[in-house]
Amino acid sequence: MKKIAILGCTGSIGTQTLEVVRENRDIEVLGLAAGGNVELLEKQAREFEPRLISVWTEEKAKELRVKLQDTDIRVASGMEGLIEVSTMCDVEILVTAIVGMIGIRPTVEAIKAGKDIALANKETLVTAGHIIMPLAKERHVSILPVDSEHSAIFQSLRGNETKAVSKILLTASGGPFRGKREEDLLNIRVEDALRHPNWSMGQKITIDSSTMVNKGLEVIEAKWLFGVDVDRVQVVVQPQSIIHSMVEYVDGAIMAELGTPDMKLPIQYALYYPERRNLPGERLDFWSLGRLDFEKPDMDTFYGLKLAYDAGRAGGTLPTVFNAANELAVKQFLNREIKYLEIIEIIEDCMKAHKNMDDPTLEQILDTEKATYERIESRR
Ligand code: NAD
Ligand code: MG
């Protein structure tokens, strides 16, 4: 039995990971952590019987302890609880399906404890890739991508020499506003932005997909996962989300991974790598598909993507500013405190004001996050 723990078990990736566990029957879930959905956590706890659960607030932890008092399951809370779940003895793979930079410390601690990481939490790699990747190498830990594009790249690299890669072709659906101009985006409401054409995901990443900031984060994520400069990562809009990404080699050959959009494929691939398992679900039928379309991304209208390239090229603390500004701005947009286009304006403003720092420590990254939040709060 493979032994895993999951951060963010109640979210979109977390629940799909548990579906993969349920269907395969040979994975043991030792630890679960989530924000505060106590009802779902109780259900998951009773079904998967982990040893340890963690929720964000102590108040929710108390609630959960009462609900689970007839079991032996221990309930922890806060950052301490997240780290405890991440470093549990016997766990082989930690699935990081938590949303946001809050995943940095637990991920770093898990690597130090020798756990392989099935990584969905891209914000962690975007902001601390220069710490995480060398640490993983030093501790002989694998970072297995769960993001569908990065899983596709990972699969397309198998059996080929990394030194023969000429570029990475990162596909994008273009989101719900593909083809729109800036003036069309002035009055976008939360409901409009939450409607993704091909994928059903958590709220933050759905907004990020609509602004193309998600693709920007993925460009930087690819830089760290595959050791390439961001300028060798080319974004290609593929509206049907059938090609999940590609790798071009020096001889012009292109390897790709295709399929119907289903996050369970990259999740299962990361959990069983290098083994491929059966996965029930719809298969791609080229006869009925008929065609695939491609476009160049519109980086003038969706200039969050351009800002991501700037941040990825500069490195240092700038990607943290890009990411932290986006995290808070998206939160404010979801709370209906700012307008849609302000998300990118805020990111740009914070990046312009920032004095970049090379090779930041974990503490400097977290300080930069805090300073970015303070700048945004002071705008009100
Ligand atoms: P989600 O919002 O559906 O779920 C987030 C999870 O994190 C929830 O379980 C929530 O309880 C937990 N969480 C949030 N704050 C927490 C806290 N303070 N302490 C403990 N737990 C906390 O998000 P998602 O769509 O599943 O995305 C998760 C991550 O995976 C993100 O980084 C996202 O970019 C990435 N990702 C998601 C998808 C997808 O299809 N959903 C695809 C690729 C990558
Ligand atoms: Mg993705």
CSV table of C-alpha atoms and ligand atoms in Angstrom, one decimal:
chain,number,residue,atom,x,y,z
A,1,MET,CA,0.0,0.0,0.0
A,2,LYS,CA,1.2,3.5,-0.9
A,3,LYS,CA,0.9,5.9,1.9
A,4,ILE,CA,-0.1,9.5,1.3
A,5,ALA,CA,-1.2,12.7,3.0
A,6,ILE,CA,-3.2,15.5,1.4
A,7,LEU,CA,-3.1,19.3,2.0
A,8,GLY,CA,-6.3,20.9,0.8
A,9,CYS,CA,-8.4,17.6,0.8
A,10,THR,CA,-11.8,19.4,0.6
A,11,GLY,CA,-11.0,21.4,-2.6
A,12,SER,CA,-11.3,20.5,-6.2
A,13,ILE,CA,-7.9,18.7,-6.5
A,14,GLY,CA,-8.2,17.3,-3.0
A,15,THR,CA,-11.5,15.6,-3.6
A,16,GLN,CA,-10.4,14.3,-7.0
A,17,THR,CA,-7.3,12.9,-5.4
A,18,LEU,CA,-9.6,11.0,-2.9
A,19,GLU,CA,-11.6,9.7,-5.9
A,20,VAL,CA,-8.5,8.3,-7.4
A,21,VAL,CA,-7.7,6.7,-4.0
A,22,ARG,CA,-11.2,5.3,-3.8
A,23,GLU,CA,-11.1,3.8,-7.3
A,24,ASN,CA,-7.7,2.2,-6.9
A,25,ARG,CA,-8.0,0.7,-3.4
A,26,ASP,CA,-4.3,0.4,-2.8
A,27,ILE,CA,-3.4,3.8,-1.3
A,28,GLU,CA,-3.6,4.5,2.4
A,29,VAL,CA,-4.4,8.1,3.4
A,30,LEU,CA,-2.6,8.8,6.7
A,31,GLY,CA,-3.2,12.6,6.9
A,32,LEU,CA,-5.7,15.2,5.7
A,33,ALA,CA,-5.6,19.0,6.0
A,34,ALA,CA,-8.1,21.6,4.9
A,35,GLY,CA,-9.3,25.1,5.7
A,36,GLY,CA,-12.6,24.8,7.5
A,37,ASN,CA,-15.2,22.6,5.8
A,38,VAL,CA,-15.8,20.5,8.9
A,39,GLU,CA,-18.8,18.6,7.5
A,40,LEU,CA,-16.9,17.3,4.5
A,41,LEU,CA,-13.8,16.6,6.6
A,42,GLU,CA,-15.8,14.5,9.0
A,43,LYS,CA,-17.2,12.5,6.0
A,44,GLN,CA,-13.7,12.0,4.5
A,45,ALA,CA,-12.3,11.1,7.9
A,46,ARG,CA,-14.9,8.3,8.4
A,47,GLU,CA,-14.3,7.0,4.9
A,48,PHE,CA,-10.5,7.1,4.7
A,49,GLU,CA,-9.7,6.7,8.4
A,50,PRO,CA,-6.5,8.9,8.5
A,51,ARG,CA,-4.4,9.1,11.7
A,52,LEU,CA,-4.3,12.9,11.7
A,53,ILE,CA,-6.5,15.7,10.4
A,54,SER,CA,-5.7,19.4,10.5
A,55,VAL,CA,-8.0,22.5,10.0
A,56,TRP,CA,-6.9,26.1,10.0
A,57,THR,CA,-8.6,27.5,13.1
A,58,GLU,CA,-8.5,26.0,16.6
A,59,GLU,CA,-12.2,26.7,16.9
A,60,LYS,CA,-13.0,24.4,13.9
A,61,ALA,CA,-10.5,21.8,15.3
A,62,LYS,CA,-12.6,21.7,18.5
A,63,GLU,CA,-15.8,21.3,16.5
A,64,LEU,CA,-14.2,18.4,14.6
A,65,ARG,CA,-12.8,16.7,17.7
A,66,VAL,CA,-16.4,16.5,19.1
A,67,LYS,CA,-17.7,15.1,15.8
A,68,LEU,CA,-14.9,12.5,15.7
A,69,GLN,CA,-14.8,11.6,19.4
A,70,ASP,CA,-15.9,8.0,18.7
A,71,THR,CA,-12.7,7.5,16.6
A,72,ASP,CA,-8.9,7.5,17.2
A,73,ILE,CA,-8.3,10.3,14.8
A,74,ARG,CA,-6.3,13.2,16.1
A,75,VAL,CA,-7.2,16.8,15.1
A,76,ALA,CA,-4.6,19.5,14.9
A,77,SER,CA,-4.8,23.1,13.7
A,78,GLY,CA,-3.0,26.1,12.2
A,79,MET,CA,0.4,26.2,10.4
A,80,GLU,CA,1.6,23.7,13.0
A,81,GLY,CA,-1.1,21.3,12.0
A,82,LEU,CA,-0.3,21.7,8.3
A,83,ILE,CA,3.4,21.0,9.0
A,84,GLU,CA,2.5,18.0,11.2
A,85,VAL,CA,0.4,16.5,8.4
A,86,SER,CA,3.2,17.2,5.8
A,87,THR,CA,5.9,15.5,7.8
A,88,MET,CA,4.0,12.5,9.3
A,89,CYS,CA,6.1,9.4,9.5
A,90,ASP,CA,5.3,6.6,7.0
A,91,VAL,CA,3.9,9.1,4.5
A,92,GLU,CA,5.6,8.6,1.1
A,93,ILE,CA,3.9,11.2,-1.0
A,94,LEU,CA,2.4,14.5,0.1
A,95,VAL,CA,-0.2,15.9,-2.3
A,96,THR,CA,-0.1,19.7,-2.0
A,97,ALA,CA,-3.6,20.8,-3.2
A,98,ILE,CA,-3.9,23.8,-0.9
A,99,VAL,CA,-4.4,27.1,-2.6
A,100,GLY,CA,-1.8,30.0,-2.3
A,101,MET,CA,1.6,30.7,-0.8
A,102,ILE,CA,0.5,29.3,2.5
A,103,GLY,CA,1.8,26.0,1.1
A,104,ILE,CA,5.4,27.1,1.1
A,105,ARG,CA,6.4,26.1,4.6
A,106,PRO,CA,4.6,22.8,4.8
A,107,THR,CA,6.1,21.9,1.4
A,108,VAL,CA,9.6,22.8,2.5
A,109,GLU,CA,9.2,20.8,5.7
A,110,ALA,CA,7.8,17.8,3.8
A,111,ILE,CA,10.9,17.8,1.5
A,112,LYS,CA,13.2,18.0,4.5
A,113,ALA,CA,11.4,15.0,5.9
A,114,GLY,CA,12.1,13.1,2.7
A,115,LYS,CA,8.5,13.0,1.3
A,116,ASP,CA,7.9,13.0,-2.5
A,117,ILE,CA,5.6,15.9,-3.5
A,118,ALA,CA,2.7,15.6,-5.8
A,119,LEU,CA,2.5,19.3,-6.5
A,120,ALA,CA,-0.7,21.1,-7.5
A,121,ASN,CA,0.0,24.2,-5.4
A,122,LYS,CA,1.8,26.2,-8.1
A,123,GLU,CA,2.0,29.4,-6.0
A,124,THR,CA,4.6,27.7,-3.8
A,125,LEU,CA,6.9,26.9,-6.7
A,126,VAL,CA,6.4,30.3,-8.3
A,127,THR,CA,7.5,32.2,-5.2
A,128,ALA,CA,10.1,29.7,-3.7
A,129,GLY,CA,11.2,27.6,-6.6
A,130,HIS,CA,14.8,28.5,-6.1
A,131,ILE,CA,14.6,27.0,-2.6
A,132,ILE,CA,12.4,24.0,-3.3
A,133,MET,CA,14.0,22.6,-6.3
A,134,PRO,CA,17.6,22.4,-5.0
A,135,LEU,CA,16.3,21.2,-1.6
A,136,ALA,CA,14.4,18.4,-3.3
A,137,LYS,CA,17.5,17.4,-5.2
A,138,GLU,CA,19.6,17.4,-2.1
A,139,ARG,CA,17.1,15.2,-0.2
A,140,HIS,CA,16.5,12.9,-3.2
A,141,VAL,CA,12.9,13.8,-3.3
A,142,SER,CA,10.7,13.8,-6.5
A,143,ILE,CA,8.5,16.8,-7.3
A,144,LEU,CA,5.7,15.2,-9.4
A,145,PRO,CA,3.6,17.8,-11.2
A,146,VAL,CA,-0.2,17.6,-10.9
A,147,ASP,CA,-1.0,20.7,-12.9
A,148,SER,CA,-2.3,19.2,-16.2
A,149,GLU,CA,0.1,21.2,-18.4
A,150,HIS,CA,3.1,20.3,-16.4
A,151,SER,CA,2.1,16.7,-16.2
A,152,ALA,CA,1.8,16.7,-20.0
A,153,ILE,CA,5.3,18.2,-20.3
A,154,PHE,CA,6.6,15.7,-17.7
A,155,GLN,CA,5.1,12.9,-19.8
A,156,SER,CA,6.4,14.3,-23.1
A,157,LEU,CA,9.9,14.4,-21.6
A,158,ARG,CA,10.0,10.7,-20.8
A,159,GLY,CA,12.4,8.8,-22.9
A,160,ASN,CA,14.1,11.9,-24.3
A,161,GLU,CA,17.2,13.8,-23.3
A,162,THR,CA,16.5,17.0,-21.4
A,163,LYS,CA,19.5,18.6,-23.1
A,164,ALA,CA,17.8,18.1,-26.5
A,165,VAL,CA,14.8,20.2,-25.5
A,166,SER,CA,14.5,23.4,-27.6
A,167,LYS,CA,11.3,24.8,-26.1
A,168,ILE,CA,8.2,24.1,-24.1
A,169,LEU,CA,4.8,24.7,-25.6
A,170,LEU,CA,2.5,25.5,-22.7
A,171,THR,CA,-1.1,25.3,-23.9
A,172,ALA,CA,-3.9,27.5,-22.6
A,173,SER,CA,-7.7,27.4,-23.1
A,174,GLY,CA,-7.8,31.2,-23.2
A,175,GLY,CA,-10.5,31.1,-20.5
A,176,PRO,CA,-14.0,32.5,-20.7
A,177,PHE,CA,-13.0,35.9,-22.2
A,178,ARG,CA,-10.8,34.7,-25.1
A,179,GLY,CA,-11.2,37.1,-28.0
A,180,LYS,CA,-12.5,39.9,-25.8
A,181,ARG,CA,-10.9,43.4,-25.7
A,182,GLU,CA,-10.2,45.5,-22.7
A,183,GLU,CA,-13.4,47.6,-23.2
A,184,ASP,CA,-15.4,44.3,-23.0
A,185,LEU,CA,-13.9,43.5,-19.6
A,186,LEU,CA,-14.8,46.7,-17.8
A,187,ASN,CA,-18.0,45.4,-16.1
A,188,ILE,CA,-17.2,41.7,-15.7
A,189,ARG,CA,-18.9,40.3,-12.6
A,190,VAL,CA,-17.8,37.6,-10.3
A,191,GLU,CA,-20.3,35.1,-11.9
A,192,ASP,CA,-19.0,35.8,-15.4
A,193,ALA,CA,-15.4,35.2,-14.4
A,194,LEU,CA,-16.2,32.0,-12.6
A,195,ARG,CA,-17.5,30.3,-15.7
A,196,HIS,CA,-14.6,28.4,-17.2
A,197,PRO,CA,-15.3,26.7,-20.6
A,198,ASN,CA,-13.5,23.4,-20.1
A,199,TRP,CA,-12.5,22.8,-16.4
A,200,SER,CA,-14.3,22.9,-13.1
A,201,MET,CA,-11.9,24.1,-10.5
A,202,GLY,CA,-11.6,26.1,-7.2
A,203,GLN,CA,-12.6,29.8,-7.3
A,204,LYS,CA,-9.2,31.4,-7.2
A,205,ILE,CA,-7.7,29.4,-10.1
A,206,THR,CA,-10.9,29.9,-12.1
A,207,ILE,CA,-10.5,33.7,-11.8
A,208,ASP,CA,-6.8,33.3,-12.5
A,209,SER,CA,-7.6,31.4,-15.7
A,210,SER,CA,-10.0,34.1,-16.8
A,211,THR,CA,-7.2,36.8,-16.4
A,212,MET,CA,-4.5,34.5,-17.8
A,213,VAL,CA,-2.6,35.0,-14.6
A,214,ASN,CA,-2.9,31.3,-14.2
A,215,LYS,CA,-1.0,30.8,-17.4
A,216,GLY,CA,1.6,33.3,-16.2
A,217,LEU,CA,2.0,31.3,-12.9
A,218,GLU,CA,2.4,28.2,-15.0
A,219,VAL,CA,5.1,29.7,-17.1
A,220,ILE,CA,7.1,30.4,-13.9
A,221,GLU,CA,6.1,26.9,-12.5
A,222,ALA,CA,7.6,25.4,-15.7
A,223,LYS,CA,10.8,27.3,-15.3
A,224,TRP,CA,11.4,25.7,-12.0
A,225,LEU,CA,10.1,22.2,-12.7
A,226,PHE,CA,12.0,21.8,-16.0
A,227,GLY,CA,14.9,24.1,-15.5
A,228,VAL,CA,14.3,26.4,-18.5
A,229,ASP,CA,14.3,30.1,-18.9
A,230,VAL,CA,10.8,31.6,-19.2
A,231,ASP,CA,11.6,32.8,-22.7
A,232,ARG,CA,11.8,29.1,-23.8
A,233,VAL,CA,8.3,28.6,-22.6
A,234,GLN,CA,5.8,29.6,-25.3
A,235,VAL,CA,2.2,29.9,-24.5
A,236,VAL,CA,-0.1,28.5,-27.2
A,237,VAL,CA,-3.9,29.0,-27.0
A,238,GLN,CA,-5.6,25.7,-27.7
A,239,PRO,CA,-9.3,26.5,-26.9
A,240,GLN,CA,-10.5,22.8,-26.7
A,241,SER,CA,-8.0,21.9,-24.0
A,242,ILE,CA,-7.3,18.6,-25.7
A,243,ILE,CA,-3.5,19.1,-26.1
A,244,HIS,CA,-2.4,19.5,-22.5
A,245,SER,CA,1.1,20.8,-23.5
A,246,MET,CA,4.0,19.9,-25.7
A,247,VAL,CA,7.8,19.8,-25.8
A,248,GLU,CA,9.8,20.7,-28.9
A,249,TYR,CA,13.2,19.1,-29.4
A,250,VAL,CA,16.3,20.4,-31.3
A,251,ASP,CA,15.5,18.2,-34.3
A,252,GLY,CA,12.0,19.8,-34.6
A,253,ALA,CA,10.1,16.8,-33.3
A,254,ILE,CA,7.3,17.7,-30.9
A,255,MET,CA,6.0,15.4,-28.2
A,256,ALA,CA,2.6,16.1,-26.7
A,257,GLU,CA,0.1,14.6,-24.3
A,258,LEU,CA,-3.5,14.7,-25.4
A,259,GLY,CA,-6.8,13.6,-23.9
A,260,THR,CA,-10.2,14.7,-22.7
A,261,PRO,CA,-9.8,17.2,-19.9
A,262,ASP,CA,-9.8,15.3,-16.6
A,263,MET,CA,-7.6,16.2,-13.7
A,264,LYS,CA,-7.8,12.7,-12.4
A,265,LEU,CA,-5.3,11.7,-15.1
A,266,PRO,CA,-2.4,13.9,-13.9
A,267,ILE,CA,-3.3,13.2,-10.2
A,268,GLN,CA,-3.2,9.5,-10.8
A,269,TYR,CA,-0.1,9.7,-12.9
A,270,ALA,CA,1.7,11.6,-10.1
A,271,LEU,CA,0.6,9.1,-7.4
A,272,TYR,CA,1.7,6.0,-9.4
A,273,TYR,CA,4.6,7.4,-11.5
A,274,PRO,CA,6.2,5.7,-13.4
A,275,GLU,CA,3.4,3.2,-13.6
A,276,ARG,CA,0.3,3.9,-15.8
A,277,ARG,CA,-3.0,2.7,-14.4
A,278,ASN,CA,-6.4,2.3,-15.9
A,279,LEU,CA,-8.6,5.4,-15.5
A,280,PRO,CA,-12.3,5.1,-16.3
A,281,GLY,CA,-13.7,7.9,-18.3
A,282,GLU,CA,-14.4,9.3,-21.7
A,283,ARG,CA,-11.8,8.7,-24.4
A,284,LEU,CA,-10.8,11.1,-27.1
A,285,ASP,CA,-12.5,10.3,-30.3
A,286,PHE,CA,-10.7,12.1,-33.2
A,287,TRP,CA,-13.5,11.3,-35.7
A,288,SER,CA,-16.0,13.2,-33.7
A,289,LEU,CA,-13.5,15.9,-32.6
A,290,GLY,CA,-12.8,16.8,-36.2
A,291,ARG,CA,-10.4,19.7,-35.6
A,292,LEU,CA,-8.1,21.4,-33.1
A,293,ASP,CA,-7.5,25.1,-33.1
A,294,PHE,CA,-4.5,27.2,-32.1
A,295,GLU,CA,-4.0,30.9,-31.4
A,296,LYS,CA,-1.4,33.3,-30.2
A,297,PRO,CA,-2.3,34.7,-26.7
A,298,ASP,CA,-3.4,38.3,-26.6
A,299,MET,CA,-0.9,39.8,-24.1
A,300,ASP,CA,-2.1,43.3,-24.6
A,301,THR,CA,-5.6,42.7,-23.3
A,302,PHE,CA,-4.5,40.0,-20.9
A,303,TYR,CA,-1.3,41.7,-19.8
A,304,GLY,CA,-1.2,39.8,-16.5
A,305,LEU,CA,0.5,37.1,-18.7
A,306,LYS,CA,3.1,39.6,-19.8
A,307,LEU,CA,3.7,40.7,-16.2
A,308,ALA,CA,4.3,37.1,-15.3
A,309,TYR,CA,7.1,36.8,-18.0
A,310,ASP,CA,8.6,40.0,-16.5
A,311,ALA,CA,8.5,38.5,-13.0
A,312,GLY,CA,9.8,35.1,-14.1
A,313,ARG,CA,12.7,36.7,-16.1
A,314,ALA,CA,13.7,39.0,-13.2
A,315,GLY,CA,13.4,36.2,-10.5
A,316,GLY,CA,14.3,37.1,-6.9
A,317,THR,CA,11.3,38.5,-4.9
A,318,LEU,CA,9.4,39.8,-8.0
A,319,PRO,CA,7.5,36.6,-8.6
A,320,THR,CA,6.4,36.7,-5.0
A,321,VAL,CA,5.1,40.3,-5.5
A,322,PHE,CA,3.3,39.1,-8.7
A,323,ASN,CA,1.8,36.2,-6.9
A,324,ALA,CA,0.9,37.8,-3.6
A,325,ALA,CA,-0.6,40.9,-5.3
A,326,ASN,CA,-2.7,38.5,-7.4
A,327,GLU,CA,-3.8,36.4,-4.4
A,328,LEU,CA,-5.1,39.4,-2.5
A,329,ALA,CA,-6.6,41.2,-5.5
A,330,VAL,CA,-8.5,38.1,-6.5
A,331,LYS,CA,-9.8,37.8,-2.9
A,332,GLN,CA,-11.0,41.4,-3.1
A,333,PHE,CA,-12.6,40.8,-6.5
A,334,LEU,CA,-14.4,37.7,-5.2
A,335,ASN,CA,-15.6,39.8,-2.2
A,336,ARG,CA,-16.8,42.4,-4.8
A,337,GLU,CA,-14.5,45.1,-3.3
A,338,ILE,CA,-12.7,45.9,-6.6
A,339,LYS,CA,-13.5,45.7,-10.3
A,340,TYR,CA,-12.3,43.0,-12.6
A,341,LEU,CA,-9.6,45.0,-14.4
A,342,GLU,CA,-8.2,46.3,-11.1
A,343,ILE,CA,-6.8,42.8,-10.4
A,344,ILE,CA,-4.1,43.3,-13.0
A,345,GLU,CA,-3.7,47.0,-12.3
A,346,ILE,CA,-2.9,46.1,-8.6
A,347,ILE,CA,-0.3,43.5,-9.7
A,348,GLU,CA,1.4,46.0,-12.0
A,349,ASP,CA,1.4,48.8,-9.3
A,350,CYS,CA,2.9,46.5,-6.7
A,351,MET,CA,5.6,45.2,-9.2
A,352,LYS,CA,6.5,48.7,-10.2
A,353,ALA,CA,6.9,49.8,-6.6
A,354,HIS,CA,9.0,46.8,-5.6
A,355,LYS,CA,12.7,46.9,-5.1
A,356,ASN,CA,13.8,43.4,-6.3
A,357,MET,CA,15.9,41.2,-4.1
A,358,ASP,CA,17.9,38.3,-5.5
A,359,ASP,CA,17.9,34.8,-4.1
A,360,PRO,CA,15.6,35.6,-1.1
A,361,THR,CA,15.3,33.4,1.9
A,362,LEU,CA,12.0,31.9,3.0
A,363,GLU,CA,11.7,34.7,5.5
A,364,GLN,CA,12.3,37.4,2.9
A,365,ILE,CA,9.7,35.8,0.7
A,366,LEU,CA,7.1,35.9,3.5
A,367,ASP,CA,8.2,39.5,4.3
A,368,THR,CA,7.7,40.5,0.7
A,369,GLU,CA,4.2,38.9,0.7
A,370,LYS,CA,3.4,40.9,3.8
A,371,ALA,CA,4.7,44.2,2.3
A,372,THR,CA,2.7,43.6,-0.8
A,373,TYR,CA,-0.5,43.0,1.1
A,374,GLU,CA,0.1,46.2,3.1
A,375,ARG,CA,0.6,48.2,0.0
A,376,ILE,CA,-2.7,46.9,-1.4
A,377,GLU,CA,-4.6,47.5,1.8
A,378,SER,CA,-3.3,51.1,1.9
A,379,ARG,CA,-4.9,51.7,-1.5
A,380,ARG,CA,-8.4,51.6,0.1
B,1,NAD,P1,-9.9,24.8,-4.0
B,1,NAD,O1,-10.2,26.2,-3.6
B,1,NAD,O2,-10.9,24.0,-4.6
B,1,NAD,O3,-9.3,24.0,-2.7
B,1,NAD,C1,-8.3,24.6,-1.9
B,1,NAD,C2,-8.1,23.7,-0.7
B,1,NAD,O4,-7.2,24.3,0.2
B,1,NAD,C3,-9.4,23.4,0.2
B,1,NAD,O5,-9.4,22.1,0.7
B,1,NAD,C4,-9.2,24.4,1.3
B,1,NAD,O6,-9.9,24.0,2.5
B,1,NAD,C5,-7.7,24.4,1.5
B,1,NAD,N1,-7.2,25.5,2.2
B,1,NAD,C6,-7.3,26.8,1.9
B,1,NAD,N2,-6.8,27.6,2.8
B,1,NAD,C7,-6.3,26.8,3.8
B,1,NAD,C8,-5.6,27.0,5.0
B,1,NAD,N3,-5.4,28.2,5.5
B,1,NAD,N4,-5.2,25.9,5.7
B,1,NAD,C9,-5.5,24.7,5.3
B,1,NAD,N5,-6.2,24.4,4.1
B,1,NAD,C10,-6.5,25.5,3.4
B,1,NAD,O7,-8.6,24.9,-5.0
B,1,NAD,P2,-8.2,23.9,-6.1
B,1,NAD,O8,-8.8,24.4,-7.4
B,1,NAD,O9,-8.3,22.5,-5.7
B,1,NAD,O10,-6.6,24.3,-6.3
B,1,NAD,C11,-5.6,23.9,-5.3
B,1,NAD,C12,-4.3,24.2,-5.9
B,1,NAD,O11,-4.1,23.4,-7.1
B,1,NAD,C13,-4.1,25.6,-6.4
B,1,NAD,O12,-2.7,26.0,-6.2
B,1,NAD,C14,-4.3,25.6,-7.9
B,1,NAD,O13,-3.7,26.6,-8.6
B,1,NAD,C15,-3.8,24.2,-8.2
B,1,NAD,N6,-4.4,23.6,-9.4
B,1,NAD,C16,-5.8,23.3,-9.4
B,1,NAD,C17,-6.3,22.8,-10.5
B,1,NAD,C18,-7.8,22.4,-10.6
B,1,NAD,O14,-8.2,21.8,-11.5
B,1,NAD,N7,-8.6,22.7,-9.6
B,1,NAD,C19,-5.5,22.5,-11.7
B,1,NAD,C20,-4.2,22.7,-11.6
B,1,NAD,C21,-3.6,23.3,-10.5
B,2,MG,MG,-3.0,24.1,-15.3
